Amino acid sequence: MPRAGPPLAQAGAAAPDTRALAASGRPTDRPFCTGGSAGRRIAGGHGANPLGVGLDTSVFHRRRTGGHGPLVPHYTGRSRVLTYLATLPAWAAAALIALASACACGAILWTLLRTGLAWRLATDVPNDRSLHNAPTPRVGGWGVVPVGVIATLLLAPGLWFSALGTAFLAAVSQIDDRRGLPARVRFAAHVLAVVGLVSLFAASAPWWALAILAFLMLWLVNLYNFMDGADGLAGGMALFGFAGYAVAALLSGHPSPELAWSSVAVSGAALGFLFFNFHPARIFLGDAGSISLGFLAGAFGYWGWRGGVWPIWFPAMVFAPFIADASVTLARRLLRGERFWQPHREHYYQRMVRSGVGHARTALAWYVVMATGIMLAVFALGRDAIVQWCIVAGWVVVLFLAGVVVDMRWRRFQSTLSDE
């Protein structure tokens, strides 16, 4: 733990109130950074903090000697965590947060299975549109959501609305998982969370641009739910996608450790969930998990763009595999005049599983695509705009060709069935 000394006292006197900034909703490039040497690892009062983040001066108070004196630590649960993280290299802190989140999520889900409570909370019964044959509890959200929400409130208080919005959607979706809710009620909850975020934390953009972003976020919330239909798929997208957010938030020219820590916590929770969800799955994510992850993906992506951490295309490229599959499938069904809101088995990942690739190999193939796209997206950050958009366009072409390959395999599979 850094020593409190004169450099901290000097920095603390001039440091802005970061909690006030977070409460105001204004984006800050370094939400925990207090400026001066308070953001440095103290070694004689000098040396750069590898986190790129300072200690929150709210965790210090002045020793009362007539109202004056040096800053000394005032320890609370949150301040101890932040102070300890500030002593670690960035990647060590990220690994620690991810490991803790994975263990916490895994412990919750293991307990639910061990006690049998998982089956009583919500159970998925197979039907003619399912890719599985046995009833399976869909309580993955009970592990992922609490870990993600608590970690965000603890490590990134400026993202409080994202955390509370996630908890709200998880609660509504859990009711839907257990008892069922009308579509209009579910959609109203999605609209409330997304519009609340964009309204309370509006970016410096025209109203019509914010309206388009809100619509795209609503689509992301729902498409994440649509894509949760094969073992290990939605959990893998969360693992890779939020890890990509975390890396970008640290490496950006306008880094946001706050966004990085909350993202890596969600990624770690997804890893803990995957221990139970990779084929053969013992637990499904459920609407409480998939809707919440879709909202977090959009909310964190919006927050990063709003704060200048990454450009507008970055979140879309990170989650491009899910966006491409769901959007192309929806467009096809609309063109055929089908009722697009009804469940079906026509997604690309569903066709891969049904044509003989299987759950495990389908998930692994998607992991390769996810990781490749995210690495390209992170590589593109900081490049010239023309280079960035060329990389984005190139990745769109790659996804298009991947879809063509899946379509060709599907047609061969259908032809084989018809010959039999």
Coordinates of C-alpha atoms in Angstrom, one line a residue:
M1 CA 0.0 0.0 0.0
P2 CA 1.4 3.5 -0.9
R3 CA 2.7 5.5 2.1
A4 CA 0.8 8.7 2.9
G5 CA 3.3 11.6 3.0
P6 CA 3.9 15.1 1.9
P7 CA 3.4 14.5 -1.9
L8 CA 0.0 13.1 -1.2
A9 CA -0.9 16.0 1.0
Q10 CA 0.1 18.5 -1.7
A11 CA -1.8 16.6 -4.4
G12 CA -4.8 16.2 -2.2
A13 CA -5.1 20.0 -1.7
A14 CA -5.4 20.6 -5.4
A15 CA -7.3 17.5 -6.4
P16 CA -10.8 17.8 -7.9
D17 CA -13.6 16.0 -6.2
T18 CA -13.9 12.9 -8.5
R19 CA -17.1 11.7 -6.8
A20 CA -18.8 15.0 -7.6
L21 CA -17.7 14.6 -11.2
A22 CA -19.0 11.1 -11.4
A23 CA -22.3 12.1 -9.8
S24 CA -22.7 14.9 -12.4
G25 CA -22.6 12.4 -15.2
R26 CA -19.8 14.3 -17.0
P27 CA -17.3 11.9 -18.7
T28 CA -13.9 11.9 -17.2
D29 CA -11.0 10.3 -19.0
R30 CA -9.6 9.1 -15.7
P31 CA -12.5 8.7 -13.3
F32 CA -10.4 7.9 -10.2
C33 CA -7.5 10.2 -11.1
T34 CA -7.0 13.0 -8.7
G35 CA -4.1 14.7 -10.5
G36 CA -0.6 15.5 -9.4
S37 CA 1.4 13.0 -7.5
A38 CA -1.7 11.4 -6.0
G39 CA -1.9 9.4 -9.2
R40 CA 1.6 8.0 -8.8
R41 CA 3.0 5.0 -7.1
I42 CA 4.7 6.6 -4.1
A43 CA 8.4 5.9 -4.1
G44 CA 9.9 8.9 -2.5
G45 CA 6.9 10.8 -4.0
H46 CA 7.8 10.0 -7.6
G47 CA 7.2 7.4 -10.3
A48 CA 4.3 6.8 -12.6
N49 CA 1.5 4.6 -11.5
P50 CA 1.2 1.8 -14.0
L51 CA -2.5 1.8 -13.7
G52 CA -2.7 5.3 -15.1
V53 CA -5.0 6.0 -12.2
G54 CA -4.7 7.9 -9.0
L55 CA -6.1 7.3 -5.6
D56 CA -9.4 8.8 -4.9
T57 CA -8.9 11.6 -2.4
S58 CA -12.2 10.8 -0.8
V59 CA -10.5 7.8 0.8
F60 CA -8.3 10.2 2.8
H61 CA -9.1 12.8 5.5
R62 CA -7.0 15.4 7.2
R63 CA -5.8 14.7 10.6
R64 CA -7.7 17.2 12.7
T65 CA -5.2 19.6 14.2
G66 CA -7.1 22.8 14.0
G67 CA -8.5 21.7 10.6
H68 CA -5.1 21.3 9.1
G69 CA -2.5 18.6 8.7
P70 CA -1.5 16.0 6.2
L71 CA -3.9 13.6 4.5
V72 CA -4.1 10.2 6.2
P73 CA -5.9 7.1 5.0
H74 CA -9.5 6.8 5.9
Y75 CA -10.3 3.2 5.2
T76 CA -13.6 1.9 4.0
G77 CA -14.2 -1.4 2.2
R78 CA -14.2 0.4 -1.2
S79 CA -11.2 2.5 -0.3
R80 CA -9.1 -0.5 0.7
V81 CA -9.8 -2.1 -2.6
L82 CA -9.0 0.9 -4.7
T83 CA -5.8 1.6 -2.6
Y84 CA -4.6 -1.9 -3.1
L85 CA -5.4 -1.9 -6.9
A86 CA -3.4 1.3 -7.2
T87 CA -0.3 -0.5 -6.0
L88 CA -0.5 -3.1 -8.7
P89 CA 0.5 -3.0 -12.4
A90 CA -2.5 -2.6 -14.6
W91 CA -2.5 -6.2 -16.0
A92 CA -2.0 -7.7 -12.5
A93 CA -5.0 -5.7 -11.2
A94 CA -7.1 -6.8 -14.2
A95 CA -6.2 -10.4 -13.7
L96 CA -7.0 -10.2 -10.0
I97 CA -10.4 -8.7 -10.6
A98 CA -11.2 -11.3 -13.3
L99 CA -10.1 -14.1 -11.1
A100 CA -12.2 -12.9 -8.2
S101 CA -15.2 -12.4 -10.4
A102 CA -14.9 -15.8 -12.0
C103 CA -14.6 -17.5 -8.5
A104 CA -17.6 -15.5 -7.2
C105 CA -19.8 -16.3 -10.1
G106 CA -18.7 -19.9 -10.1
A107 CA -19.4 -20.2 -6.3
I108 CA -22.9 -18.8 -6.7
L109 CA -23.8 -21.1 -9.6
W110 CA -22.3 -24.2 -7.9
T111 CA -24.3 -23.4 -4.8
L112 CA -27.5 -23.1 -6.8
L113 CA -26.9 -26.5 -8.4
R114 CA -25.8 -28.2 -5.3
T115 CA -28.8 -27.1 -3.3
G116 CA -31.2 -27.8 -6.1
L117 CA -32.4 -24.2 -6.0
A118 CA -31.4 -23.7 -9.6
W119 CA -34.2 -26.0 -10.8
R120 CA -36.8 -24.1 -8.7
L121 CA -35.8 -20.6 -9.9
A122 CA -36.2 -21.3 -13.6
T123 CA -36.0 -24.3 -15.9
D124 CA -35.7 -24.5 -19.6
V125 CA -37.9 -27.3 -21.0
P126 CA -36.9 -28.4 -24.6
N127 CA -39.3 -27.8 -27.5
D128 CA -39.2 -28.3 -31.2
R129 CA -37.0 -25.1 -31.6
S130 CA -34.5 -26.0 -29.0
L131 CA -30.9 -27.3 -29.6
H132 CA -30.9 -29.4 -26.4
N133 CA -32.9 -32.4 -25.3
A134 CA -33.0 -32.3 -21.5
P135 CA -34.5 -29.8 -19.1
T136 CA -31.8 -27.4 -17.9
P137 CA -31.9 -24.7 -15.2
R138 CA -31.5 -21.2 -16.7
V139 CA -30.0 -19.3 -13.8
G140 CA -26.7 -18.2 -15.3
G141 CA -27.8 -14.6 -14.7
W142 CA -27.9 -15.2 -11.0
G143 CA -24.2 -15.5 -11.1
V144 CA -23.1 -13.1 -13.8
V145 CA -25.4 -10.2 -12.9
P146 CA -24.7 -9.8 -9.1
V147 CA -21.0 -10.0 -9.7
G148 CA -21.0 -7.5 -12.5
V149 CA -23.3 -5.1 -10.7
I150 CA -21.5 -5.2 -7.4
A151 CA -18.1 -4.9 -9.0
T152 CA -19.2 -1.9 -11.1
L153 CA -20.7 -0.1 -8.0
L154 CA -17.5 -0.9 -6.1
L155 CA -14.8 -0.1 -8.7
A156 CA -16.6 2.3 -11.0
P157 CA -19.2 4.4 -9.1
G158 CA -19.5 6.7 -12.1
L159 CA -21.2 3.9 -14.0
W160 CA -23.9 3.6 -11.3
F161 CA -26.8 3.9 -13.8
S162 CA -25.4 1.1 -15.9
A163 CA -25.2 -1.1 -12.8
L164 CA -28.7 -0.3 -11.6
G165 CA -30.2 -0.5 -15.1
T166 CA -28.6 -4.0 -15.4
A167 CA -30.1 -5.0 -12.0
F168 CA -33.5 -3.7 -13.1
L169 CA -33.5 -5.6 -16.4
A170 CA -32.3 -8.7 -14.6
A171 CA -35.2 -8.6 -12.2
V172 CA -37.8 -8.1 -14.9
S173 CA -36.3 -10.8 -17.0
Q174 CA -36.2 -13.2 -14.1
I175 CA -39.9 -12.8 -13.7
D176 CA -40.2 -13.6 -17.4
D177 CA -38.0 -16.6 -17.0
R178 CA -40.1 -18.0 -14.2
R179 CA -43.7 -16.9 -14.9
G180 CA -43.6 -15.3 -18.3
L181 CA -44.4 -11.6 -19.2
P182 CA -46.1 -10.0 -22.2
A183 CA -43.7 -8.8 -24.8
R184 CA -44.8 -5.2 -24.4
V185 CA -43.9 -5.3 -20.7
R186 CA -40.4 -6.7 -21.5
F187 CA -39.9 -4.2 -24.3
A188 CA -41.0 -1.3 -22.1
A189 CA -38.4 -2.2 -19.5
H190 CA -35.7 -2.3 -22.2
V191 CA -36.8 1.1 -23.4
L192 CA -36.8 2.6 -19.9
A193 CA -33.3 1.4 -19.2
V194 CA -31.8 2.5 -22.5
V195 CA -33.5 5.9 -22.8
G196 CA -32.7 6.6 -19.1
L197 CA -29.0 6.0 -19.8
V198 CA -28.9 8.1 -22.9
S199 CA -31.0 10.9 -21.4
L200 CA -29.3 11.2 -18.0
F201 CA -25.8 10.9 -19.5
A202 CA -26.3 12.6 -22.9
A203 CA -23.3 12.8 -25.1
S204 CA -22.3 16.0 -27.0
A205 CA -24.2 14.9 -30.1
P206 CA -27.4 15.9 -32.0
W207 CA -30.6 14.5 -30.6
W208 CA -31.2 12.4 -33.7
A209 CA -27.8 10.8 -33.3
L210 CA -28.6 9.9 -29.7
A211 CA -32.0 8.5 -30.8
I212 CA -30.3 6.3 -33.4
L213 CA -27.8 5.1 -30.7
A214 CA -30.7 4.3 -28.3
F215 CA -32.4 2.3 -31.0
L216 CA -29.1 0.4 -31.8
M217 CA -28.7 -0.3 -28.0
L218 CA -32.2 -1.7 -27.9
W219 CA -31.4 -3.9 -30.7
L220 CA -28.2 -5.1 -29.0
V221 CA -30.2 -5.9 -25.8
N222 CA -32.6 -8.1 -27.7
L223 CA -30.2 -9.7 -30.2
Y224 CA -28.0 -10.9 -27.3
N225 CA -31.1 -12.8 -26.1
F226 CA -31.7 -14.2 -29.6
M227 CA -28.1 -15.4 -29.8
D228 CA -28.3 -17.3 -26.5
G229 CA -29.2 -20.7 -27.9
A230 CA -26.1 -22.9 -28.0
D231 CA -23.8 -24.1 -25.3
G232 CA -21.0 -21.7 -24.5
L233 CA -21.9 -19.1 -27.2
A234 CA -23.3 -16.1 -25.3
G235 CA -21.0 -16.7 -22.3
G236 CA -18.0 -16.7 -24.7
M237 CA -19.1 -13.5 -26.4
A238 CA -19.3 -11.9 -23.0
L239 CA -15.9 -13.2 -22.0
F240 CA -14.1 -12.0 -25.1
G241 CA -16.2 -8.9 -25.7
F242 CA -15.9 -7.3 -22.2
A243 CA -12.2 -8.3 -22.1
G244 CA -11.8 -6.4 -25.3
Y245 CA -13.5 -3.4 -23.7
A246 CA -11.1 -3.6 -20.7
V247 CA -8.0 -3.8 -22.9
A248 CA -9.1 -0.9 -25.0
A249 CA -10.0 1.2 -22.0
L250 CA -6.5 0.8 -20.6
L251 CA -4.6 1.2 -23.9
S252 CA -6.7 4.1 -25.3
G253 CA -5.2 7.6 -25.7
H254 CA -7.9 8.6 -23.2
P255 CA -7.8 5.7 -20.8
S256 CA -10.6 4.9 -18.4
P257 CA -9.5 2.5 -15.6
E258 CA -13.0 2.8 -14.2
L259 CA -14.5 1.3 -17.4
A260 CA -11.6 -1.2 -17.6
W261 CA -12.2 -2.6 -14.1
S262 CA -16.0 -2.9 -14.6
S263 CA -15.5 -4.6 -18.0
V264 CA -12.9 -7.1 -16.8
A265 CA -15.2 -8.0 -13.8
V266 CA -18.0 -8.8 -16.2
S267 CA -15.6 -10.8 -18.4
G268 CA -14.4 -12.7 -15.4
A269 CA -18.0 -13.5 -14.3
A270 CA -18.6 -14.8 -17.8
L271 CA -15.6 -17.1 -17.4
G272 CA -17.1 -18.5 -14.2
F273 CA -20.4 -19.0 -15.9
L274 CA -18.7 -20.9 -18.8
F275 CA -17.4 -23.6 -16.5
F276 CA -21.1 -24.6 -16.2
N277 CA -22.3 -23.6 -19.7
F278 CA -19.7 -25.0 -22.1
H279 CA -20.9 -28.2 -23.7
P280 CA -22.5 -30.2 -22.2
A281 CA -24.2 -27.3 -20.4
R282 CA -25.4 -27.8 -16.9
I283 CA -26.8 -24.2 -16.7
F284 CA -28.2 -21.8 -19.3
L285 CA -27.9 -18.1 -19.1
G286 CA -31.6 -17.3 -19.2
D287 CA -33.2 -14.0 -20.1
A288 CA -32.1 -12.5 -16.8
G289 CA -28.5 -13.1 -18.0
S290 CA -28.7 -12.5 -21.7
I291 CA -30.8 -9.3 -21.6
S292 CA -28.5 -7.9 -18.9
L293 CA -25.3 -8.7 -20.8
G294 CA -26.8 -7.1 -23.9
F295 CA -27.6 -4.0 -22.0
L296 CA -24.1 -3.8 -20.4
A297 CA -22.5 -4.3 -23.8
G298 CA -24.4 -1.3 -25.1
A299 CA -24.1 0.8 -22.0
F300 CA -20.3 0.3 -21.6
G301 CA -19.8 0.9 -25.3
Y302 CA -21.8 4.1 -25.2
W303 CA -20.0 5.3 -22.1
G304 CA -16.6 4.6 -23.7
W305 CA -17.6 6.6 -26.8
R306 CA -19.1 9.4 -24.7
G307 CA -15.9 9.7 -22.7
G308 CA -13.6 9.6 -25.8
V309 CA -12.1 6.3 -24.8
W310 CA -12.9 4.8 -28.3
P311 CA -14.6 5.7 -31.5
I312 CA -18.2 4.9 -32.4
W313 CA -17.3 1.9 -34.4
F314 CA -15.4 0.1 -31.7
P315 CA -18.3 -1.5 -29.7
A316 CA -20.0 -2.6 -32.9
M317 CA -16.8 -4.3 -34.1
V318 CA -16.2 -6.0 -30.7
F319 CA -19.7 -7.6 -30.8
A320 CA -19.8 -7.9 -34.6
P321 CA -20.3 -11.7 -34.7
F322 CA -23.5 -11.5 -32.7
I323 CA -24.7 -8.3 -34.5
A324 CA -24.0 -9.8 -37.9
D325 CA -25.8 -13.1 -37.3
A326 CA -28.9 -11.7 -35.7
S327 CA -29.2 -8.8 -38.1
V328 CA -28.8 -10.8 -41.3
T329 CA -31.2 -13.5 -40.0
L330 CA -33.8 -10.8 -39.1
A331 CA -33.5 -9.2 -42.5
R332 CA -33.9 -12.6 -44.3
R333 CA -37.1 -13.3 -42.3
L334 CA -38.5 -9.9 -43.0
L335 CA -37.9 -10.3 -46.7
R336 CA -39.7 -13.6 -46.6
G337 CA -42.6 -12.1 -44.9
E338 CA -42.2 -14.2 -41.7
R339 CA -43.2 -13.2 -38.2
F340 CA -39.7 -12.2 -37.1
W341 CA -40.6 -12.0 -33.5
Q342 CA -41.4 -15.7 -33.2
P343 CA -38.8 -18.1 -32.0
H344 CA -37.0 -20.1 -34.8
R345 CA -33.8 -22.1 -35.6
E346 CA -32.4 -20.1 -38.5
H347 CA -29.5 -18.3 -37.0
Y348 CA -26.1 -19.1 -38.4
Y349 CA -24.9 -20.7 -35.1
Q350 CA -28.1 -22.8 -35.0
R351 CA -27.5 -24.0 -38.5
M352 CA -23.9 -24.9 -37.6
V353 CA -25.1 -27.0 -34.7
R354 CA -27.9 -28.7 -36.6
S355 CA -25.7 -29.5 -39.6
G356 CA -23.4 -31.6 -37.6
V357 CA -20.7 -29.2 -36.3
G358 CA -22.1 -29.7 -32.8
H359 CA -22.2 -27.4 -29.8
A360 CA -18.5 -27.6 -28.7
R361 CA -17.0 -27.1 -32.2
T362 CA -19.5 -24.3 -33.0
A363 CA -18.5 -22.4 -29.8
L364 CA -14.8 -22.9 -30.4
A365 CA -15.1 -21.6 -34.0
W366 CA -17.0 -18.6 -32.8
Y367 CA -14.4 -18.0 -30.2
V368 CA -11.7 -17.8 -32.9
V369 CA -13.8 -15.3 -34.8
M370 CA -14.6 -13.2 -31.7
A371 CA -11.0 -13.0 -30.6
T372 CA -9.7 -12.2 -34.1
G373 CA -12.2 -9.3 -34.5
I374 CA -11.4 -7.9 -31.1
M375 CA -7.7 -8.0 -31.6
L376 CA -8.1 -6.2 -34.9
A377 CA -10.4 -3.6 -33.3
V378 CA -7.9 -2.9 -30.5
F379 CA -5.1 -2.7 -33.1
A380 CA -7.0 -0.1 -35.0
L381 CA -7.4 2.2 -32.1
G382 CA -5.1 5.2 -32.4
R383 CA -4.6 4.7 -36.1
D384 CA -5.6 7.2 -38.8
A385 CA -9.3 7.4 -39.4
I386 CA -8.9 5.9 -42.9
V387 CA -7.0 2.9 -41.5
Q388 CA -9.6 2.4 -38.9
W389 CA -12.5 2.3 -41.3
C390 CA -10.5 0.1 -43.7
I391 CA -10.0 -2.4 -40.9
V392 CA -13.7 -2.2 -40.1
A393 CA -14.7 -2.7 -43.7
G394 CA -12.3 -5.6 -44.1
W395 CA -13.8 -7.3 -41.0
V396 CA -17.3 -6.9 -42.4
V397 CA -16.1 -8.7 -45.6
V398 CA -14.6 -11.5 -43.5
L399 CA -17.8 -12.0 -41.6
F400 CA -19.8 -12.0 -44.9
L401 CA -17.5 -14.7 -46.3
A402 CA -17.9 -16.7 -43.1
G403 CA -21.7 -16.5 -43.5
V404 CA -21.4 -17.7 -47.1
V405 CA -19.4 -20.8 -45.9
V406 CA -22.1 -21.6 -43.3
D407 CA -24.8 -21.2 -45.9
M408 CA -23.0 -23.5 -48.3
R409 CA -22.6 -26.2 -45.6
W410 CA -26.3 -25.8 -44.7
R411 CA -27.5 -26.3 -48.2
R412 CA -25.4 -29.4 -48.5
F413 CA -26.8 -30.7 -45.3
Q414 CA -30.4 -30.0 -46.5
S415 CA -29.6 -31.7 -49.8
T416 CA -28.4 -34.8 -48.0
L417 CA -31.6 -34.9 -45.9
S418 CA -33.8 -34.6 -49.0
D419 CA -31.8 -37.4 -50.8
E420 CA -32.5 -39.7 -47.8

